[in-house]
Structure formats: structure tokens, C-alpha cells
Amino acid sequence: MTEIIALAIHDLNRDDAGYSVVLSENLLEVTDTTLRVISTIYDLYNSRTSKSHGRFTPAEGSPTEGQIRAYVESKEKDFLDLTARMMDNLAREAGKKSASVGGHVFFAHFRRDGSDFLLVTVVTDKLSAALTKNHGMEDVEHLDLDGFRFAGRINLTAWADEQDRYLSFLKGKGSISDYFRDFLGCDSAVLERKDTQRLVEALKEFTVSEKMVDTEATAFLSDALDYLGKANKAKEPVDFEAMANRLMPKDPTRLSKFLAHTDRQLNEGYVPNASALKALVKVTAKTKMWSVEFTREAIDERIVVFDKDKKSLTLMDVPIELINQMRAEGMISD
């Protein structure tokens, strides 16, 4: 359930002289229509691949975090003033890159699942046709909600809690979205090992959400290891759509949408870490008394057997070398 706190829409225009801002005088009224539009944009944003996740940059020159902090900490919560200031930032960064044609800039402060968010999206108009009462046709313009290329989301609750990642934006292909990243002030430096670990956990979660049986899940994760391992050797960056086409050729969107969901905070565009990929098919654990490592296949083939009542693991086919070593060291007797 989405609760709208405040909505605003301004225009970013581009002409031969550069970029200019046209500010609205009032906040956008919260209606069934605006709620539907924001919910649609949010759901589309969540399903898009090629997002980058990070936090506000500590570098000087990015005023966005300070402006949002002032808004959050203010008793008045002047959303129109906040968004007007952010529009100045957006126009300035767009002018540096000349990468956007401009459009309507939606700002939404909303609450969902117990967290507050700020969503910023640049939406353009799209020309279409409509029938008149006399069965003629006329041109009409409507918002191209499906076609937005520039959007970002800030989890205000996670930011206040000083979590590691709370800011994301559509990265797209190439450097065209750099101006939007700089407008948000996002530091999305990639940590290959950490990002690979997040991806590994997400792929495991996917097998659970899809209710895959043990052997099916093992085969899926083994394929993922093969695909990502080859990407590591070739120094090729992770691409969710390409990976989904390889791992689930019959229905790739199920996997790509699962991985793309904003709340998973999964980056793309990095070379996967080989060491972190091993966790796709291996289980490791240790206590002060022992350590163990085995593959998922060992569980499937009952080479390693788990007894949930005794909370014990039984290892089958113990190699003779280990038996001889334990005998030689007096650990076992004949």
C-alpha cells in the first residue's frame, strides 16, 4: 500500500540556449489518478534492469543531500521549495552533459512498507490518436510512462539509519545517465566481491521463490556459476538481461525482474568476483571444533546426509587417505 506524502511536478526545457526550468506554483493534488501514475512509475522502475545503487557522495559540489536533509529535519516540510531547489541542480547538471531532451520532472515523497522514499522521474509526452464523438480522429498527447529513461529513488528511512545503500538510479547504457547520477549526488562505486556476494544470495533466493526442487536448484545455480565464471575470465561485466536469457531462455523476464527489483540493491556492470561465486554451489561452516565444506550436489546425491532431529551431518565415502591419517595419529583404532 502506497501512502503519498507530497507530489510535485516541474518542467525541464531544452532549447538552443540550453536548459531552463518552469516551476509549478502548487503541489500536485493527491488523487486516484496521481496515485495510479506514481504507483505505475514505481513498479516500472523496480522492474527495470541496469540500475546502479549507492549512497550520497562525500565529495563537495553536490547539494542534493543537504537540501533533502533540510527538508526532512524541517517542521514545515516544504516539498515545493525542496523540489524547486533540486530542479536548479538538475538543470545545471543537464547543461554540463547536454544528454537530456528535458521533460516533466515528477517528485514524489511517499511511504511504502514502513519506509519513506523520494522518487524522481523525468517523463516526456507521447503523441497518439483518439476517436472523436463524430467518429473522427484527433491528435492527443499523454505521458509516456513506459518510456522514461531517467529516474532515481532515495530510501529516506535507510539513509536516516545510515545503511550502506539507499540511493539508486537508472544507469542505462553508456554514459547518458551520468548527469542524473551527478544531480542525485550518488556514489555508486562498485565493490566487486561485495556485489558478487549480493548477486549470489539473490540467485539462491530466486530458487526458493520459484519453489525449485533440490536437484533443479542445484542445476540452476551450477549454470549460473558457469555463466558468471566465464564472465570473470573474459572480464565481461554482469548484465541481468543477458544472464536471464542464458539461465531461463523460456521465460527470462521472471529472473531479470526478480534481480532488478530496487529493494535488492543489485548493481550491474561489474566483473564478478571468482572467489565469491563459489558460494553458488558450495556450503561452508565452522565452529571452534570443526570446519566443513561440501557442494549442493553432495546433498542431492546423499553423500552428505543431514538429520534434522539430531542436528547432525553424516559424511559418506570418506577417503581412505583420511582414514589412514586418523589411524596413524591414534584418533581411531582398528
PDB file of C-alpha atoms in Angstrom, residues 119-329:
ATOM      1  CA  LEU A 119      11.237   9.210  -6.233  1.00  0.00           C
ATOM      2  CA  VAL A 120      12.387  11.491  -9.071  1.00  0.00           C
ATOM      3  CA  THR A 121      11.462  10.706 -12.683  1.00  0.00           C
ATOM      4  CA  VAL A 122      11.767  12.588 -15.971  1.00  0.00           C
ATOM      5  CA  VAL A 123       8.745  11.771 -18.140  1.00  0.00           C
ATOM      6  CA  THR A 124       8.098  13.045 -21.667  1.00  0.00           C
ATOM      7  CA  ASP A 125       4.895  13.428 -23.673  1.00  0.00           C
ATOM      8  CA  LYS A 126       3.894  10.947 -26.333  1.00  0.00           C
ATOM      9  CA  LEU A 127       1.711  11.659 -29.330  1.00  0.00           C
ATOM     10  CA  SER A 128      -1.185   9.311 -30.030  1.00  0.00           C
ATOM     11  CA  ALA A 129      -4.650   9.430 -31.577  1.00  0.00           C
ATOM     12  CA  ALA A 130      -8.156   9.354 -30.169  1.00  0.00           C
ATOM     13  CA  LEU A 131     -11.617   8.973 -31.673  1.00  0.00           C
ATOM     14  CA  THR A 132     -13.937  11.982 -31.559  1.00  0.00           C
ATOM     15  CA  LYS A 133     -17.694  11.837 -30.885  1.00  0.00           C
ATOM     16  CA  ASN A 134     -18.265  12.027 -34.637  1.00  0.00           C
ATOM     17  CA  HIS A 135     -16.046   9.010 -35.215  1.00  0.00           C
ATOM     18  CA  GLY A 136     -13.217  11.128 -36.488  1.00  0.00           C
ATOM     19  CA  MET A 137      -9.667  11.101 -35.183  1.00  0.00           C
ATOM     20  CA  GLU A 138      -7.580  13.747 -33.482  1.00  0.00           C
ATOM     21  CA  ASP A 139      -4.089  14.013 -32.076  1.00  0.00           C
ATOM     22  CA  VAL A 140      -3.736  13.797 -28.297  1.00  0.00           C
ATOM     23  CA  GLU A 141      -0.689  13.887 -26.074  1.00  0.00           C
ATOM     24  CA  HIS A 142      -0.261  11.754 -22.996  1.00  0.00           C
ATOM     25  CA  LEU A 143       2.501  10.955 -20.528  1.00  0.00           C
ATOM     26  CA  ASP A 144       4.854   8.272 -21.805  1.00  0.00           C
ATOM     27  CA  LEU A 145       5.074   6.386 -18.513  1.00  0.00           C
ATOM     28  CA  ASP A 146       6.608   3.285 -20.100  1.00  0.00           C
ATOM     29  CA  GLY A 147       9.345   5.207 -21.866  1.00  0.00           C
ATOM     30  CA  PHE A 148      11.110   7.101 -19.094  1.00  0.00           C
ATOM     31  CA  ARG A 149      14.900   6.798 -19.140  1.00  0.00           C
ATOM     32  CA  PHE A 150      15.919   8.951 -16.193  1.00  0.00           C
ATOM     33  CA  ALA A 151      14.771   8.094 -12.684  1.00  0.00           C
ATOM     34  CA  GLY A 152      16.144   7.711  -9.201  1.00  0.00           C
ATOM     35  CA  ARG A 153      14.931   6.635  -5.794  1.00  0.00           C
ATOM     36  CA  ILE A 154      16.169   7.542  -2.326  1.00  0.00           C
ATOM     37  CA  ASN A 155      15.150   5.394   0.620  1.00  0.00           C
ATOM     38  CA  LEU A 156      14.914   8.170   3.202  1.00  0.00           C
ATOM     39  CA  THR A 157      14.459   5.721   6.069  1.00  0.00           C
ATOM     40  CA  ALA A 158      17.547   3.695   5.149  1.00  0.00           C
ATOM     41  CA  TRP A 159      19.502   6.945   4.689  1.00  0.00           C
ATOM     42  CA  ALA A 160      18.496   8.154   8.163  1.00  0.00           C
ATOM     43  CA  ASP A 161      19.541   4.764   9.563  1.00  0.00           C
ATOM     44  CA  GLU A 162      22.959   5.183   7.894  1.00  0.00           C
ATOM     45  CA  GLN A 163      22.651   1.981   5.912  1.00  0.00           C
ATOM     46  CA  ASP A 164      25.239   1.122   3.278  1.00  0.00           C
ATOM     47  CA  ARG A 165      22.987   1.630   0.237  1.00  0.00           C
ATOM     48  CA  TYR A 166      19.867   3.737  -0.002  1.00  0.00           C
ATOM     49  CA  LEU A 167      20.091   5.549  -3.349  1.00  0.00           C
ATOM     50  CA  SER A 168      19.581   4.132  -6.828  1.00  0.00           C
ATOM     51  CA  PHE A 169      19.149   5.394 -10.373  1.00  0.00           C
ATOM     52  CA  LEU A 170      18.657   4.024 -13.881  1.00  0.00           C
ATOM     53  CA  LYS A 171      22.106   3.603 -15.325  1.00  0.00           C
ATOM     54  CA  GLY A 172      21.128   2.532 -18.824  1.00  0.00           C
ATOM     55  CA  LYS A 173      23.764   2.009 -21.466  1.00  0.00           C
ATOM     56  CA  GLY A 174      26.805   4.212 -21.925  1.00  0.00           C
ATOM     57  CA  SER A 175      27.266   7.493 -20.068  1.00  0.00           C
ATOM     58  CA  ILE A 176      23.997   9.226 -20.988  1.00  0.00           C
ATOM     59  CA  SER A 177      22.662   8.958 -17.415  1.00  0.00           C
ATOM     60  CA  ASP A 178      25.784  10.446 -15.800  1.00  0.00           C
ATOM     61  CA  TYR A 179      24.105  13.821 -15.431  1.00  0.00           C
ATOM     62  CA  PHE A 180      21.255  12.266 -13.456  1.00  0.00           C
ATOM     63  CA  ARG A 181      23.720  10.448 -11.193  1.00  0.00           C
ATOM     64  CA  ASP A 182      25.554  13.716 -10.570  1.00  0.00           C
ATOM     65  CA  PHE A 183      22.258  15.517  -9.950  1.00  0.00           C
ATOM     66  CA  LEU A 184      21.369  12.996  -7.240  1.00  0.00           C
ATOM     67  CA  GLY A 185      24.916  13.083  -5.891  1.00  0.00           C
ATOM     68  CA  CYS A 186      25.201   9.304  -5.970  1.00  0.00           C
ATOM     69  CA  ASP A 187      28.423   7.491  -5.175  1.00  0.00           C
ATOM     70  CA  SER A 188      27.932   4.084  -6.774  1.00  0.00           C
ATOM     71  CA  ALA A 189      31.488   2.811  -6.562  1.00  0.00           C
ATOM     72  CA  VAL A 190      31.419  -0.900  -7.258  1.00  0.00           C
ATOM     73  CA  LEU A 191      32.961  -3.347  -4.814  1.00  0.00           C
ATOM     74  CA  GLU A 192      33.202  -6.440  -6.958  1.00  0.00           C
ATOM     75  CA  ARG A 193      33.371  -9.008  -4.166  1.00  0.00           C
ATOM     76  CA  LYS A 194      30.521  -7.470  -2.175  1.00  0.00           C
ATOM     77  CA  ASP A 195      28.335  -7.007  -5.248  1.00  0.00           C
ATOM     78  CA  THR A 196      29.000 -10.595  -6.323  1.00  0.00           C
ATOM     79  CA  GLN A 197      28.038 -11.846  -2.857  1.00  0.00           C
ATOM     80  CA  ARG A 198      24.752  -9.933  -3.087  1.00  0.00           C
ATOM     81  CA  LEU A 199      24.068 -11.452  -6.510  1.00  0.00           C
ATOM     82  CA  VAL A 200      24.840 -14.970  -5.262  1.00  0.00           C
ATOM     83  CA  GLU A 201      22.364 -14.577  -2.388  1.00  0.00           C
ATOM     84  CA  ALA A 202      19.714 -13.208  -4.767  1.00  0.00           C
ATOM     85  CA  LEU A 203      20.107 -16.172  -7.130  1.00  0.00           C
ATOM     86  CA  LYS A 204      19.677 -18.558  -4.197  1.00  0.00           C
ATOM     87  CA  GLU A 205      16.569 -16.643  -3.084  1.00  0.00           C
ATOM     88  CA  PHE A 206      15.200 -16.969  -6.603  1.00  0.00           C
ATOM     89  CA  THR A 207      15.383 -20.771  -6.467  1.00  0.00           C
ATOM     90  CA  VAL A 208      13.378 -20.665  -3.232  1.00  0.00           C
ATOM     91  CA  SER A 209      10.798 -18.205  -4.576  1.00  0.00           C
ATOM     92  CA  GLU A 210      10.357 -20.396  -7.661  1.00  0.00           C
ATOM     93  CA  LYS A 211       9.941 -23.461  -5.434  1.00  0.00           C
ATOM     94  CA  MET A 212      12.612 -25.368  -7.318  1.00  0.00           C
ATOM     95  CA  VAL A 213      13.277 -28.884  -6.058  1.00  0.00           C
ATOM     96  CA  ASP A 214      16.776 -29.603  -4.754  1.00  0.00           C
ATOM     97  CA  THR A 215      18.227 -31.018  -7.963  1.00  0.00           C
ATOM     98  CA  GLU A 216      16.593 -28.301 -10.084  1.00  0.00           C
ATOM     99  CA  ALA A 217      18.007 -25.573  -7.845  1.00  0.00           C
ATOM    100  CA  THR A 218      21.461 -27.174  -7.965  1.00  0.00           C
ATOM    101  CA  ALA A 219      21.367 -27.314 -11.771  1.00  0.00           C
ATOM    102  CA  PHE A 220      20.226 -23.676 -11.980  1.00  0.00           C
ATOM    103  CA  LEU A 221      22.953 -22.446  -9.628  1.00  0.00           C
ATOM    104  CA  SER A 222      25.577 -24.553 -11.388  1.00  0.00           C
ATOM    105  CA  ASP A 223      24.585 -22.941 -14.700  1.00  0.00           C
ATOM    106  CA  ALA A 224      24.848 -19.533 -13.038  1.00  0.00           C
ATOM    107  CA  LEU A 225      28.327 -20.414 -11.788  1.00  0.00           C
ATOM    108  CA  ASP A 226      29.360 -21.491 -15.286  1.00  0.00           C
ATOM    109  CA  TYR A 227      27.981 -18.310 -16.886  1.00  0.00           C
ATOM    110  CA  LEU A 228      29.414 -15.906 -14.305  1.00  0.00           C
ATOM    111  CA  GLY A 229      32.697 -17.798 -14.123  1.00  0.00           C
ATOM    112  CA  LYS A 230      33.187 -17.336 -17.852  1.00  0.00           C
ATOM    113  CA  ALA A 231      32.331 -13.642 -17.461  1.00  0.00           C
ATOM    114  CA  ASN A 232      35.035 -13.374 -14.815  1.00  0.00           C
ATOM    115  CA  LYS A 233      37.665 -14.969 -17.039  1.00  0.00           C
ATOM    116  CA  ALA A 234      36.676 -12.815 -20.024  1.00  0.00           C
ATOM    117  CA  LYS A 235      36.472  -9.677 -17.821  1.00  0.00           C
ATOM    118  CA  GLU A 236      32.908  -9.110 -19.010  1.00  0.00           C
ATOM    119  CA  PRO A 237      30.517  -7.089 -16.824  1.00  0.00           C
ATOM    120  CA  VAL A 238      27.354  -8.546 -15.319  1.00  0.00           C
ATOM    121  CA  ASP A 239      24.214  -7.922 -17.377  1.00  0.00           C
ATOM    122  CA  PHE A 240      20.951  -9.189 -15.836  1.00  0.00           C
ATOM    123  CA  GLU A 241      19.033  -9.460 -19.110  1.00  0.00           C
ATOM    124  CA  ALA A 242      21.795 -11.414 -20.820  1.00  0.00           C
ATOM    125  CA  MET A 243      22.184 -13.691 -17.805  1.00  0.00           C
ATOM    126  CA  ALA A 244      18.421 -14.273 -17.602  1.00  0.00           C
ATOM    127  CA  ASN A 245      18.316 -15.194 -21.303  1.00  0.00           C
ATOM    128  CA  ARG A 246      21.029 -17.769 -20.684  1.00  0.00           C
ATOM    129  CA  LEU A 247      19.696 -19.245 -17.436  1.00  0.00           C
ATOM    130  CA  MET A 248      15.957 -19.126 -18.215  1.00  0.00           C
ATOM    131  CA  PRO A 249      15.590 -18.963 -22.002  1.00  0.00           C
ATOM    132  CA  LYS A 250      11.875 -19.870 -21.920  1.00  0.00           C
ATOM    133  CA  ASP A 251      10.898 -17.047 -19.562  1.00  0.00           C
ATOM    134  CA  PRO A 252      13.877 -14.738 -18.901  1.00  0.00           C
ATOM    135  CA  THR A 253      11.788 -11.831 -17.562  1.00  0.00           C
ATOM    136  CA  ARG A 254      10.943 -13.788 -14.406  1.00  0.00           C
ATOM    137  CA  LEU A 255      14.594 -13.792 -13.419  1.00  0.00           C
ATOM    138  CA  SER A 256      15.544 -10.356 -14.748  1.00  0.00           C
ATOM    139  CA  LYS A 257      12.640  -8.673 -12.918  1.00  0.00           C
ATOM    140  CA  PHE A 258      13.484 -10.545  -9.721  1.00  0.00           C
ATOM    141  CA  LEU A 259      17.095  -9.365  -9.833  1.00  0.00           C
ATOM    142  CA  ALA A 260      16.192  -5.838 -10.955  1.00  0.00           C
ATOM    143  CA  HIS A 261      13.861  -5.097  -8.031  1.00  0.00           C
ATOM    144  CA  THR A 262      15.204  -1.963  -6.389  1.00  0.00           C
ATOM    145  CA  ASP A 263      14.988  -3.291  -2.837  1.00  0.00           C
ATOM    146  CA  ARG A 264      17.571  -5.962  -3.655  1.00  0.00           C
ATOM    147  CA  GLN A 265      20.107  -3.206  -4.382  1.00  0.00           C
ATOM    148  CA  LEU A 266      21.935  -5.257  -7.010  1.00  0.00           C
ATOM    149  CA  ASN A 267      24.391  -3.407  -9.212  1.00  0.00           C
ATOM    150  CA  GLU A 268      25.223  -4.350 -12.778  1.00  0.00           C
ATOM    151  CA  GLY A 269      28.198  -3.564 -14.949  1.00  0.00           C
ATOM    152  CA  TYR A 270      30.968  -5.096 -12.812  1.00  0.00           C
ATOM    153  CA  VAL A 271      33.159  -8.137 -13.414  1.00  0.00           C
ATOM    154  CA  PRO A 272      32.023 -10.881 -10.992  1.00  0.00           C
ATOM    155  CA  ASN A 273      34.468 -11.943  -8.292  1.00  0.00           C
ATOM    156  CA  ALA A 274      35.611 -15.537  -8.805  1.00  0.00           C
ATOM    157  CA  SER A 275      36.065 -16.327  -5.122  1.00  0.00           C
ATOM    158  CA  ALA A 276      32.596 -15.085  -4.154  1.00  0.00           C
ATOM    159  CA  LEU A 277      30.981 -17.142  -6.939  1.00  0.00           C
ATOM    160  CA  LYS A 278      31.940 -20.415  -5.236  1.00  0.00           C
ATOM    161  CA  ALA A 279      29.129 -19.909  -2.727  1.00  0.00           C
ATOM    162  CA  LEU A 280      26.616 -20.592  -5.530  1.00  0.00           C
ATOM    163  CA  VAL A 281      27.259 -24.320  -5.242  1.00  0.00           C
ATOM    164  CA  LYS A 282      29.283 -24.770  -2.038  1.00  0.00           C
ATOM    165  CA  VAL A 283      28.312 -24.691   1.621  1.00  0.00           C
ATOM    166  CA  THR A 284      30.914 -23.871   4.254  1.00  0.00           C
ATOM    167  CA  ALA A 285      30.651 -23.707   8.039  1.00  0.00           C
ATOM    168  CA  LYS A 286      32.883 -23.974  11.084  1.00  0.00           C
ATOM    169  CA  THR A 287      32.900 -23.977  14.856  1.00  0.00           C
ATOM    170  CA  LYS A 288      35.775 -23.994  17.325  1.00  0.00           C
ATOM    171  CA  MET A 289      35.912 -27.766  16.978  1.00  0.00           C
ATOM    172  CA  TRP A 290      35.465 -28.366  13.254  1.00  0.00           C
ATOM    173  CA  SER A 291      35.069 -26.899   9.778  1.00  0.00           C
ATOM    174  CA  VAL A 292      33.268 -28.375   6.799  1.00  0.00           C
ATOM    175  CA  GLU A 293      32.796 -27.616   3.096  1.00  0.00           C
ATOM    176  CA  PHE A 294      30.636 -29.524   0.654  1.00  0.00           C
ATOM    177  CA  THR A 295      28.695 -28.937  -2.558  1.00  0.00           C
ATOM    178  CA  ARG A 296      24.944 -28.804  -3.052  1.00  0.00           C
ATOM    179  CA  GLU A 297      25.336 -31.849  -5.277  1.00  0.00           C
ATOM    180  CA  ALA A 298      26.680 -33.813  -2.287  1.00  0.00           C
ATOM    181  CA  ILE A 299      23.368 -33.214  -0.520  1.00  0.00           C
ATOM    182  CA  ASP A 300      21.377 -34.145  -3.637  1.00  0.00           C
ATOM    183  CA  GLU A 301      23.377 -37.378  -4.057  1.00  0.00           C
ATOM    184  CA  ARG A 302      23.227 -38.107  -0.290  1.00  0.00           C
ATOM    185  CA  ILE A 303      26.983 -38.140   0.016  1.00  0.00           C
ATOM    186  CA  VAL A 304      26.333 -35.706   2.854  1.00  0.00           C
ATOM    187  CA  VAL A 305      23.221 -36.533   4.887  1.00  0.00           C
ATOM    188  CA  PHE A 306      21.530 -34.140   7.289  1.00  0.00           C
ATOM    189  CA  ASP A 307      19.467 -35.402  10.217  1.00  0.00           C
ATOM    190  CA  LYS A 308      17.221 -32.530  11.338  1.00  0.00           C
ATOM    191  CA  ASP A 309      16.222 -34.280  14.589  1.00  0.00           C
ATOM    192  CA  LYS A 310      19.795 -34.888  15.723  1.00  0.00           C
ATOM    193  CA  LYS A 311      21.074 -31.729  14.012  1.00  0.00           C
ATOM    194  CA  SER A 312      23.878 -33.803  12.592  1.00  0.00           C
ATOM    195  CA  LEU A 313      25.694 -34.294   9.285  1.00  0.00           C
ATOM    196  CA  THR A 314      26.889 -37.695   8.124  1.00  0.00           C
ATOM    197  CA  LEU A 315      29.681 -37.839   5.532  1.00  0.00           C
ATOM    198  CA  MET A 316      29.654 -40.855   3.225  1.00  0.00           C
ATOM    199  CA  ASP A 317      32.542 -42.267   1.168  1.00  0.00           C
ATOM    200  CA  VAL A 318      35.244 -40.933   3.475  1.00  0.00           C
ATOM    201  CA  PRO A 319      38.530 -41.209   1.524  1.00  0.00           C
ATOM    202  CA  ILE A 320      40.958 -43.916   2.644  1.00  0.00           C
ATOM    203  CA  GLU A 321      43.718 -41.324   2.960  1.00  0.00           C
ATOM    204  CA  LEU A 322      41.805 -39.583   5.753  1.00  0.00           C
ATOM    205  CA  ILE A 323      41.067 -42.880   7.477  1.00  0.00           C
ATOM    206  CA  ASN A 324      44.771 -43.869   7.369  1.00  0.00           C
ATOM    207  CA  GLN A 325      45.809 -40.433   8.664  1.00  0.00           C
ATOM    208  CA  MET A 326      43.411 -40.657  11.619  1.00  0.00           C
ATOM    209  CA  ARG A 327      44.579 -44.207  12.374  1.00  0.00           C
ATOM    210  CA  ALA A 328      48.238 -43.196  12.193  1.00  0.00           C
ATOM    211  CA  GLU A 329      47.641 -40.310  14.572  1.00  0.00           C
TER     212      GLU A 329
END
